[in-house]
mmCIF file of C-alpha atoms in Angstrom:
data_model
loop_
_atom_site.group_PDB
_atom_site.id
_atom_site.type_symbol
_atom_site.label_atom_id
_atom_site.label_comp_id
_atom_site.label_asym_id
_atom_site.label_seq_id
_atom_site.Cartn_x
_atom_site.Cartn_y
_atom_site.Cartn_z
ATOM 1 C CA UNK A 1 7.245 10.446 -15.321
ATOM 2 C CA UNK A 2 8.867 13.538 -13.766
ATOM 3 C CA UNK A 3 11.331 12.588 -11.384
ATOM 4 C CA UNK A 4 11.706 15.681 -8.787
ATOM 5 C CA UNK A 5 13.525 15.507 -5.763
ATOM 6 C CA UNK A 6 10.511 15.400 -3.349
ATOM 7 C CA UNK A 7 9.169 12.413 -5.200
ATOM 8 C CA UNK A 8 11.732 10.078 -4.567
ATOM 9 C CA UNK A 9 12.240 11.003 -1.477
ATOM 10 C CA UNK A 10 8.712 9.962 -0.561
ATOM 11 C CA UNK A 11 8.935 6.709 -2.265
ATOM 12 C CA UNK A 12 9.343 4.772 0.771
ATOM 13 C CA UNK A 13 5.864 5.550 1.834
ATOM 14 C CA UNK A 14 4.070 6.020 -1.214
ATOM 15 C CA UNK A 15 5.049 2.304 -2.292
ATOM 16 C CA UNK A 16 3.834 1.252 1.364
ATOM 17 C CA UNK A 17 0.872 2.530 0.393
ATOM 18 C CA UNK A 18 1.366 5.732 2.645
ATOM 19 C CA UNK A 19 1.114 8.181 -0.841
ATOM 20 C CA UNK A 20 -1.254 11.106 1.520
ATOM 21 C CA UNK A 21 1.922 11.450 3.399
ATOM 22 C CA UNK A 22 4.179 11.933 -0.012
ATOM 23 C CA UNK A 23 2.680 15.812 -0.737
ATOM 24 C CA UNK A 24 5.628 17.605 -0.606
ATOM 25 C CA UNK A 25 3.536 20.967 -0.772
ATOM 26 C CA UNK A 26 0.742 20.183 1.920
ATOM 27 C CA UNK A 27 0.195 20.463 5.567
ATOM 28 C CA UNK A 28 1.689 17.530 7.228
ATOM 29 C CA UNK A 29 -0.872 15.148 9.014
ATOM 30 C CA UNK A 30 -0.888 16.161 12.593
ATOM 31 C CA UNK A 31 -1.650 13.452 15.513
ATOM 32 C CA UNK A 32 -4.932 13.411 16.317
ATOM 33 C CA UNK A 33 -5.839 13.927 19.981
ATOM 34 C CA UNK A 34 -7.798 11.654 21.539
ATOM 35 C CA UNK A 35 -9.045 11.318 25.214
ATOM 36 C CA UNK A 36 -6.852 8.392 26.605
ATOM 37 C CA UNK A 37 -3.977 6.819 25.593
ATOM 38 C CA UNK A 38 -4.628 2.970 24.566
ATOM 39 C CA UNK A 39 -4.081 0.846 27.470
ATOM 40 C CA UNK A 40 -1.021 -1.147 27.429
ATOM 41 C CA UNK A 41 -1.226 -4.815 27.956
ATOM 42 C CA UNK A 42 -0.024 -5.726 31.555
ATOM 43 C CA UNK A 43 2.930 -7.744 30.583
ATOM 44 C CA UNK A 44 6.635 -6.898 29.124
ATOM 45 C CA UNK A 45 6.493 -8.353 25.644
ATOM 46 C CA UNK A 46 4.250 -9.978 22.961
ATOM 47 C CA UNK A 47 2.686 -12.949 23.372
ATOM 48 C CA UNK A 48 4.586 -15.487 20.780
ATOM 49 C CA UNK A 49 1.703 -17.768 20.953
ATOM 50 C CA UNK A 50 -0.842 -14.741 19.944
ATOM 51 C CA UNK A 51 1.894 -14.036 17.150
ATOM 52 C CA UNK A 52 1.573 -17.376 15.813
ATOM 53 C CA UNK A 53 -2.341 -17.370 15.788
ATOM 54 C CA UNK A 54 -2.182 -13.557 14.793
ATOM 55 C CA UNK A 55 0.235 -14.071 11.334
ATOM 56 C CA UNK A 56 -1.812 -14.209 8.457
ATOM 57 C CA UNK A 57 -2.620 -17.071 5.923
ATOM 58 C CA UNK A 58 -1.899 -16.689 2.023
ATOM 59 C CA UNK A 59 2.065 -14.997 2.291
ATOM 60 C CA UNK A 60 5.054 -17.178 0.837
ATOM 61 C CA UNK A 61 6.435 -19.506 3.411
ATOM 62 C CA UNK A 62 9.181 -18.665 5.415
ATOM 63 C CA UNK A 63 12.623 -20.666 4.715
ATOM 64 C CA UNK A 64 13.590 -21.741 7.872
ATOM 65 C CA UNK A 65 11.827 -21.732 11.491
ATOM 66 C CA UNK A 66 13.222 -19.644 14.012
ATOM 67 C CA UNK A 67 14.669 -21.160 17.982
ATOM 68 C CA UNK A 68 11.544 -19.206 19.723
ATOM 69 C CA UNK A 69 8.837 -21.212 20.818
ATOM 70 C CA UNK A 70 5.203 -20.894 21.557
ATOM 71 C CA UNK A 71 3.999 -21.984 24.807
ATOM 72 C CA UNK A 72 2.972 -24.982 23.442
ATOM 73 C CA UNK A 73 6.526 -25.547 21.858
ATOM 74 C CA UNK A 74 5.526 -25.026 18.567
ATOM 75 C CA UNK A 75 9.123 -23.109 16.911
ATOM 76 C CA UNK A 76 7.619 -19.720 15.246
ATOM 77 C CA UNK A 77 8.478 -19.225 10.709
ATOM 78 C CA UNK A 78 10.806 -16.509 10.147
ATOM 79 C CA UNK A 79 8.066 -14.243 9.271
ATOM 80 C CA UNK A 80 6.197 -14.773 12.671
ATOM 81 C CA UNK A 81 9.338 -14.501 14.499
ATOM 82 C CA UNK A 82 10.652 -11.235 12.728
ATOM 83 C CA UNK A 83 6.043 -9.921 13.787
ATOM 84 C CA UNK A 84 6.892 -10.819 17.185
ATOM 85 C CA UNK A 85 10.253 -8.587 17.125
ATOM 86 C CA UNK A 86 8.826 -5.970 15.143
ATOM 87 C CA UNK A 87 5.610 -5.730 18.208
ATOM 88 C CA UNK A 88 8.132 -5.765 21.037
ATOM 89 C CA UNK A 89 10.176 -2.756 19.074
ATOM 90 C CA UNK A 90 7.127 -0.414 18.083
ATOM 91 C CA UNK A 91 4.384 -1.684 21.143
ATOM 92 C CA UNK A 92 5.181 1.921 22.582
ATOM 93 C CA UNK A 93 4.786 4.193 19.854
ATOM 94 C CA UNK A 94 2.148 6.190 18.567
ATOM 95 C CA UNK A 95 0.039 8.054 16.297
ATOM 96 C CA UNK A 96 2.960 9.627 13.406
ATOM 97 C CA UNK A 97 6.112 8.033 15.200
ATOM 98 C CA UNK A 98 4.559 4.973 14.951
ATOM 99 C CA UNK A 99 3.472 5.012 10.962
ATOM 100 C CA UNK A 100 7.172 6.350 10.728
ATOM 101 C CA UNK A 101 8.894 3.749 12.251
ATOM 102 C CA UNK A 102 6.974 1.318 10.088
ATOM 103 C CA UNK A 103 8.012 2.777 6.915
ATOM 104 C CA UNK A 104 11.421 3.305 7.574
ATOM 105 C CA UNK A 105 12.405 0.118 9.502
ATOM 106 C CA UNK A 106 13.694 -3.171 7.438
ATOM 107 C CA UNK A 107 12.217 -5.223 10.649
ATOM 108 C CA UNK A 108 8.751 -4.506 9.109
ATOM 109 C CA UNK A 109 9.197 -4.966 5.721
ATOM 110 C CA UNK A 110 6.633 -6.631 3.898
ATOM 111 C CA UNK A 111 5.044 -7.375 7.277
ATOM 112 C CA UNK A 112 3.527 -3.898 8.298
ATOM 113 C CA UNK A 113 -0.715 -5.227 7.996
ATOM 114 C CA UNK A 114 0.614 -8.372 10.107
ATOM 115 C CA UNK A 115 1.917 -6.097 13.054
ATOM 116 C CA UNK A 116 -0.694 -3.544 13.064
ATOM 117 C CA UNK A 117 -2.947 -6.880 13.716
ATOM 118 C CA UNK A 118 -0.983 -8.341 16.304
ATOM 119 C CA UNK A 119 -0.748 -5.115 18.296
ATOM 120 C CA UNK A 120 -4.803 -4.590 18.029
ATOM 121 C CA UNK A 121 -5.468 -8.330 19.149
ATOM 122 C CA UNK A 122 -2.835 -7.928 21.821
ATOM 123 C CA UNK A 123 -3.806 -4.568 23.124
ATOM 124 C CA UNK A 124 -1.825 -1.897 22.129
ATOM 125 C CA UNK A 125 -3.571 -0.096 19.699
ATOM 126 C CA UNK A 126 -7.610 0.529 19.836
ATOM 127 C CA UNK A 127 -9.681 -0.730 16.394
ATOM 128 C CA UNK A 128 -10.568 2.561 15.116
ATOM 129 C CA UNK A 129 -8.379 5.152 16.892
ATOM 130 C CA UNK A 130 -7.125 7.329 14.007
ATOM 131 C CA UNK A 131 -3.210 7.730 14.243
ATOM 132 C CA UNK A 132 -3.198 11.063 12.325
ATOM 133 C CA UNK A 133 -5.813 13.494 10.663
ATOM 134 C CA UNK A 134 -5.974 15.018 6.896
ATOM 135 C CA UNK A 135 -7.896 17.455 5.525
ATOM 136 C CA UNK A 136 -10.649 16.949 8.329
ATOM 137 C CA UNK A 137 -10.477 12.856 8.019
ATOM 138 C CA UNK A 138 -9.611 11.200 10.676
ATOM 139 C CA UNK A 139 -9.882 7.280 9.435
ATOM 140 C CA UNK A 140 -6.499 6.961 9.176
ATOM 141 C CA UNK A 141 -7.165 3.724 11.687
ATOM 142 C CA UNK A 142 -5.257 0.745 11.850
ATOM 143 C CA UNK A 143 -6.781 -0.897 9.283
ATOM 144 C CA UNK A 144 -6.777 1.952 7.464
ATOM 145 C CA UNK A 145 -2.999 1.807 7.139
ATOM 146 C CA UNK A 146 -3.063 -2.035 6.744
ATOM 147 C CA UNK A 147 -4.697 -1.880 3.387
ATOM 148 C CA UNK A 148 -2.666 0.920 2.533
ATOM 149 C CA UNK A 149 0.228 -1.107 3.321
ATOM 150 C CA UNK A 150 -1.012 -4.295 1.774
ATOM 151 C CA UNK A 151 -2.508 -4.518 -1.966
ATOM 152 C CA UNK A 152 -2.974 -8.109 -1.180
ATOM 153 C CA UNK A 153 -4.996 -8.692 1.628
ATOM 154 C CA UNK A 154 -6.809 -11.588 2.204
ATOM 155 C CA UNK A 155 -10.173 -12.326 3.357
ATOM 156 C CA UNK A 156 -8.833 -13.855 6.448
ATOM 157 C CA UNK A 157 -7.115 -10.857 7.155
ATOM 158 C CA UNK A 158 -9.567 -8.568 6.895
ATOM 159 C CA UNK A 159 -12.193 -10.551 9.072
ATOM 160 C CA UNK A 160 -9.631 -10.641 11.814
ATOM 161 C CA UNK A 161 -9.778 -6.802 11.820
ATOM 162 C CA UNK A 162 -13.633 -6.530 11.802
ATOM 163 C CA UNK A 163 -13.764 -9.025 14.506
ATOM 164 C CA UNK A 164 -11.850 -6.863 16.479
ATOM 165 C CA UNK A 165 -14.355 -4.266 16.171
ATOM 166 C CA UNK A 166 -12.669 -2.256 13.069
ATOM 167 C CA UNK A 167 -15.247 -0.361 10.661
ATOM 168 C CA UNK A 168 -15.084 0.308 6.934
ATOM 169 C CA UNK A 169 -15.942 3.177 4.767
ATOM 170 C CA UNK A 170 -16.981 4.421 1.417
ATOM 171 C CA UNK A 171 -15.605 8.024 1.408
ATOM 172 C CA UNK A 172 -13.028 9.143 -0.700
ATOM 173 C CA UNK A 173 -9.835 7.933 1.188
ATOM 174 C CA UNK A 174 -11.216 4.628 1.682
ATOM 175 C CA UNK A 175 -12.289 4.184 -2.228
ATOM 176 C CA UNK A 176 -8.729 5.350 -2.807
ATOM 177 C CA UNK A 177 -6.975 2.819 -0.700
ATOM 178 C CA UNK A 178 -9.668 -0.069 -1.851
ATOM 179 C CA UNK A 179 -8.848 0.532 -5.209
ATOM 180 C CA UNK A 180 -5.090 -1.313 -4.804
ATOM 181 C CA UNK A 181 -6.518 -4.583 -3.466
ATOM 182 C CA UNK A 182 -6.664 -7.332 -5.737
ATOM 183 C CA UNK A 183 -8.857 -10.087 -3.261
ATOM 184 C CA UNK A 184 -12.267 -10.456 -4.561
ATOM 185 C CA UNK A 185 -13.456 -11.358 -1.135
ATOM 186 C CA UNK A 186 -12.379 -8.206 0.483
ATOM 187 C CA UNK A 187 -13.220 -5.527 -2.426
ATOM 188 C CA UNK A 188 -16.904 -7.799 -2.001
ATOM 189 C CA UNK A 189 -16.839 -7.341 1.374
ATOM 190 C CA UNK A 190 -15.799 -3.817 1.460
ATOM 191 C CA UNK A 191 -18.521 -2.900 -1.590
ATOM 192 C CA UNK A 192 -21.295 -4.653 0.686
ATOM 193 C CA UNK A 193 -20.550 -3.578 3.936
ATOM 194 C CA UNK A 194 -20.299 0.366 3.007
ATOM 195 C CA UNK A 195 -23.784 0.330 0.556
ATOM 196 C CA UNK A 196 -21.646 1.205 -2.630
ATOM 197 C CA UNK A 197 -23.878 0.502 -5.617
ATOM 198 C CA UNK A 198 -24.216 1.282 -9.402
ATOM 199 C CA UNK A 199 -24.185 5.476 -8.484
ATOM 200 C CA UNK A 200 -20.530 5.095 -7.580
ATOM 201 C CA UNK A 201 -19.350 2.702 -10.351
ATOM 202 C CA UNK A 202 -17.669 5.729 -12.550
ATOM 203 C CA UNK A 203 -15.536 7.271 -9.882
ATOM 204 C CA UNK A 204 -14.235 3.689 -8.487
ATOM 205 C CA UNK A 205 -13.579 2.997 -12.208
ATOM 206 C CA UNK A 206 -11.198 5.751 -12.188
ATOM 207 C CA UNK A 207 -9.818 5.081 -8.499
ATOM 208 C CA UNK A 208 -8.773 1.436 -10.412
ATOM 209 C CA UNK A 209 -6.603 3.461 -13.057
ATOM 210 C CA UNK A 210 -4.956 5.931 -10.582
ATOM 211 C CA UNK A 211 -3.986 2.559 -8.798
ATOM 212 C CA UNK A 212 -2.825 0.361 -12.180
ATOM 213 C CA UNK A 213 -4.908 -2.178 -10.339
ATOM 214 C CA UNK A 214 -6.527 -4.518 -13.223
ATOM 215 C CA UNK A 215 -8.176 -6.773 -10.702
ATOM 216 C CA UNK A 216 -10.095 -4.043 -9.329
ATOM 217 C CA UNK A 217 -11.439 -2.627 -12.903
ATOM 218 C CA UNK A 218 -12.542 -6.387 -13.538
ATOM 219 C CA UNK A 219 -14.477 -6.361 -9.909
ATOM 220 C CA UNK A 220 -16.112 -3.402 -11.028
ATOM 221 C CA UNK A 221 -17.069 -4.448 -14.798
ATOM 222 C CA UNK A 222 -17.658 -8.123 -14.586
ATOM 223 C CA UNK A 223 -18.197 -8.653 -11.028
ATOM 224 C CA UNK A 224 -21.038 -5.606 -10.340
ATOM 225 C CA UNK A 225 -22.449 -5.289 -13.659
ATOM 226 C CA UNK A 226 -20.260 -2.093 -14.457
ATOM 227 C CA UNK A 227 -19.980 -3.336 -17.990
ATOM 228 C CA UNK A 228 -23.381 -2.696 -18.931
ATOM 229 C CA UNK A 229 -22.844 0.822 -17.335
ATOM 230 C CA UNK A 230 -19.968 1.276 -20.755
ATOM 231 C CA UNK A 231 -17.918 2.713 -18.025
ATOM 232 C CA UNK A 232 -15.042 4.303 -19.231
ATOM 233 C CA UNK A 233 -11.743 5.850 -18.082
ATOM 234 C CA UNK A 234 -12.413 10.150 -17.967
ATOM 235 C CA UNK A 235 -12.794 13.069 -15.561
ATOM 236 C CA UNK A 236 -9.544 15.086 -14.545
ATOM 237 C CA UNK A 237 -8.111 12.180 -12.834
ATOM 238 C CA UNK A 238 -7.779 10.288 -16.306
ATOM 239 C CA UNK A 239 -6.998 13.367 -18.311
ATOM 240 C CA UNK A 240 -4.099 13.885 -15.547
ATOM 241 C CA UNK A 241 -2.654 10.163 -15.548
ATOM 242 C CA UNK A 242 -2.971 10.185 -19.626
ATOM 243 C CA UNK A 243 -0.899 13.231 -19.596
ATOM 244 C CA UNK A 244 1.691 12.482 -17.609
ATOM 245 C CA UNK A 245 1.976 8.876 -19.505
ATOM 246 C CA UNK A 246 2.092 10.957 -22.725
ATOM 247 C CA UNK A 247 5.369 13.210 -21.216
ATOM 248 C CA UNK A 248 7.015 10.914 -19.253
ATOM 249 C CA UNK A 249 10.409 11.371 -18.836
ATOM 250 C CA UNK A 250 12.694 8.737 -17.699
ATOM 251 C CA UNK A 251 14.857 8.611 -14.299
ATOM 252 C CA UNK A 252 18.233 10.032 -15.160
ATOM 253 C CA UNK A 253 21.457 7.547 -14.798
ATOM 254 C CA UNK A 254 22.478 10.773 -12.828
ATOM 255 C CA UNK A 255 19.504 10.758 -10.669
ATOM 256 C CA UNK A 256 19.237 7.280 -10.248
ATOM 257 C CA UNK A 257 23.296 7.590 -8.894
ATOM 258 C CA UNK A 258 22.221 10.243 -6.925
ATOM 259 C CA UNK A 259 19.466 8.523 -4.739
ATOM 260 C CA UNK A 260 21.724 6.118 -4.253
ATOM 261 C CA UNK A 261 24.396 7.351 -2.850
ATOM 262 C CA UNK A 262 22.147 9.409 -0.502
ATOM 263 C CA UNK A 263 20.806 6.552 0.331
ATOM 264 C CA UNK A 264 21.419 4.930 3.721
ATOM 265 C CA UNK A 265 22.812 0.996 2.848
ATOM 266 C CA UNK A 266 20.133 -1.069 4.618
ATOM 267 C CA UNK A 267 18.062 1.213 2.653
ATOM 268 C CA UNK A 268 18.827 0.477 -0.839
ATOM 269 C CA UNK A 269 17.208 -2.632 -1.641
ATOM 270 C CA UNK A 270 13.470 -0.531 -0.597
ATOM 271 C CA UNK A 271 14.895 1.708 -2.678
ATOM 272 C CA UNK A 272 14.849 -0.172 -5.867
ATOM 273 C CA UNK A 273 12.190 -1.797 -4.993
ATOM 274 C CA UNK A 274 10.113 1.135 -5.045
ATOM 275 C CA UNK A 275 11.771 2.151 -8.474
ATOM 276 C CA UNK A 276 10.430 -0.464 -9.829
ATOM 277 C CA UNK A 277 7.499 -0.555 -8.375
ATOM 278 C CA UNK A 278 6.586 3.133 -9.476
ATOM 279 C CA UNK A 279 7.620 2.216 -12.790
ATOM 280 C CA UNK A 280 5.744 -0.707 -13.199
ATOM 281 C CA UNK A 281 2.264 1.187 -11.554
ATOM 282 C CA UNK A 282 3.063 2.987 -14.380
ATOM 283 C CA UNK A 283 2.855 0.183 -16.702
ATOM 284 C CA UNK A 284 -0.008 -1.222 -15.337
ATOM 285 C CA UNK A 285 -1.998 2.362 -16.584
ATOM 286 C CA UNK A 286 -0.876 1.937 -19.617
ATOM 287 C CA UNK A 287 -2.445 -1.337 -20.138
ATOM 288 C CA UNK A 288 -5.806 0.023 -18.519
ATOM 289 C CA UNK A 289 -5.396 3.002 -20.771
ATOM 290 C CA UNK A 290 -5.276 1.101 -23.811
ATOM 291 C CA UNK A 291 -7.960 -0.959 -23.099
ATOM 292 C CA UNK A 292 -10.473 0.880 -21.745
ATOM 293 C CA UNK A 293 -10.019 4.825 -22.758
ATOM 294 C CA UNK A 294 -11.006 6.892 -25.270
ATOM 295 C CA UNK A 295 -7.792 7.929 -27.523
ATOM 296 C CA UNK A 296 -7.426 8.969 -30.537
ATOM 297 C CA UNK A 297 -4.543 6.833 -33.121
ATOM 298 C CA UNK A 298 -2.071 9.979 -31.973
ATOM 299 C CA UNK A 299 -2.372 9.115 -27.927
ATOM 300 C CA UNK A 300 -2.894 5.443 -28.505
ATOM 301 C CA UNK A 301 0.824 5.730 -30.379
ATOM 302 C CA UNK A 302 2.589 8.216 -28.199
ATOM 303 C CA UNK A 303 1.386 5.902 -24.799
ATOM 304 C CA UNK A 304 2.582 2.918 -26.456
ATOM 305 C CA UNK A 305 5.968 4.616 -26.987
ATOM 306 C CA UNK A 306 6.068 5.499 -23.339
ATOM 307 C CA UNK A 307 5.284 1.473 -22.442
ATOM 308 C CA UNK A 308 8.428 0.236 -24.567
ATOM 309 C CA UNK A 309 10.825 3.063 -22.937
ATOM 310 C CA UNK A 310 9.293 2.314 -19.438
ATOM 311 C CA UNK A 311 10.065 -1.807 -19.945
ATOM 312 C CA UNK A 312 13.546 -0.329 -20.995
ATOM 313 C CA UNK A 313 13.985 2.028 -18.300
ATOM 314 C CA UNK A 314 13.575 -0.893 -15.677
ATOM 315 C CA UNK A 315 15.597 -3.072 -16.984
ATOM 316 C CA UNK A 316 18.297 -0.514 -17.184
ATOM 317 C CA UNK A 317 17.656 0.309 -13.233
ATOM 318 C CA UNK A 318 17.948 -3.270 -12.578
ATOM 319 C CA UNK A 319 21.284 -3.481 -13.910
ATOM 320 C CA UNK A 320 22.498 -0.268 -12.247
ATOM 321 C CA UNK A 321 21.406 -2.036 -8.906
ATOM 322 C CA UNK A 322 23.073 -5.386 -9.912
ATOM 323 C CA UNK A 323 26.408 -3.497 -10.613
ATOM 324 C CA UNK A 324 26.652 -1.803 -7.329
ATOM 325 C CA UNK A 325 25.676 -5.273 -5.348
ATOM 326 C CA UNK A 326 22.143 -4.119 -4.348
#
């Protein structure tokens, strides 16, 4: 794993799922222009009652309920409360300094697919209004950035968006993002809706190892039949990830200072968090790798090698972490 400066300073969105923005050496996505503005709601802040209703199902409960109240007096869970916050602090912004201010801010930590739904039901953003454009796409809609944003959606989640009017693709951006989800009900969904069939099997086979996402390989193989397709991992994608699991090279004690200290405070725990979580995408290659790829006993060895340092490597970043108090 080559650690270069312009990597880890994109961590914060490419662990958001926000990994087309991470491309140190491309064109940055411009805003796309579009004929109107989206029509703000006539009031002055979110509706807390809307938040309640808008907060999805399926996400740990909060620990403690929060003073604010819906209409009908029913107190909001930390998580809706901190939804409600986060809509009344972004409901103005748009396009890139929106997207920004999502992956940057602690407020919407862990919550970004929840406020991109509450400002769609409550009017601020339009369903498929594309916030920036790429290479000629211009999907990058609110839902878009949702699933990129959330590996775990649910099926609840997702219907709430289509309801809303919010459309689905199978082009390459959207297989790329679809690969991270781990819901059988939304990659079904998703697969159905967009007229994927058996033609397309081989390249979302290799979207599911660039993503380390197991549940998505076994949607593919078990689920659609791929299994009697003897799919297997190849193609310059898998050459590339084998590769780069074959030289990986661990995250320096001296790097791993260094980010921190440039680091802003409030910052840090993302920080580590995204450590991790690159490390432990990683991982989760490895194990598709190994089950599913052609290697000869030379690769099969040198990968397994790279799994033991990488289980090492994270447990030495935890404790760097731990010693400095977060």
């Amino acid at each position: 794993m080559k650690w270069a400066i312009a990597g880890l300073v994109a961590l914060f969105f490419a662990f958001l799922g926000l990994q087309y923005w991470a491309a140190q050496n491309e064109a940055t996505p411009q805003p796309v222009a579009t004929p109107r503005t989206p029509a703000l709601p006539n009031k002055t802040e979110p509706d807390a009652r809307a938040v309640k209703a808008s907060v999805a199902v399926g996400y740990p409960p909060a620990s403690e309920p929060k003073a604010t109240l819906t209409p009908e007096g029913e107190a909001l869970t930390e998580r809706e409360q901190r939804v409600l916050e986060a809509v009344e602090k972004f409901k103005d912004l748009r396009d890139r300094d929106l997207l920004l201010a999502l992956s940057n801010d602690p407020l919407a930590q862990d919550i970004i697919a929840d406020i991109l739904l509450v400002m769609l039901e409550q009017g601020y953003l339009e369903a498929n209004d594309s916030f920036v454009t790429r290479r000629g796409f211009e999907g990058f809609s609110p839902l878009f950035f949702a699933l990129m944003a959330s590996e775990n959606m649910d099926a609840e989640m997702l219907n709430r968006f289509l309801d809303l009017g919010s459309r689905m693709e199978s082009n390459d951006e959207w297989r790329r993002v679809m690969a991270r989800q781990s819901d059988l009900a939304v990659l079904e969904t998703w697969y159905e809706a967009t007229g994927l069939g058996p033609e397309h099997h081989q390249q979302l086979f290799n979207e599911a190892l660039q993503a380390g996402n197991m549940a998505f390989v076994d949607f593919i193989l078990e689920t659609k039949g791929g299994k009697f397709d003897q799919l297997t991992f190849s193609g310059a994608t898998a050459e590339r990830i084998k590769e780069g699991v074959i030289g990986n090279k661990s995250l320096t004690d001296e790097s791993l200072r260094d980010f921190y200290e440039r680091s802003k405070p409030e910052q840090r725990a993302m920080l580590q968090r995204n450590i991790i979580a690159l490390h432990e995408q990683r991982l989760k290659q490895i194990d598709l790798l190994l089950l599913h790829a052609e290697l000869s006993d030379e690769e099969r060895l040198q990968i397994e090698r790279t799994q033991a340092t990488l289980q090492a490597d994270i447990q030495r970043i935890n404790d760097f972490f731990a010693a400095q108090g977060g």
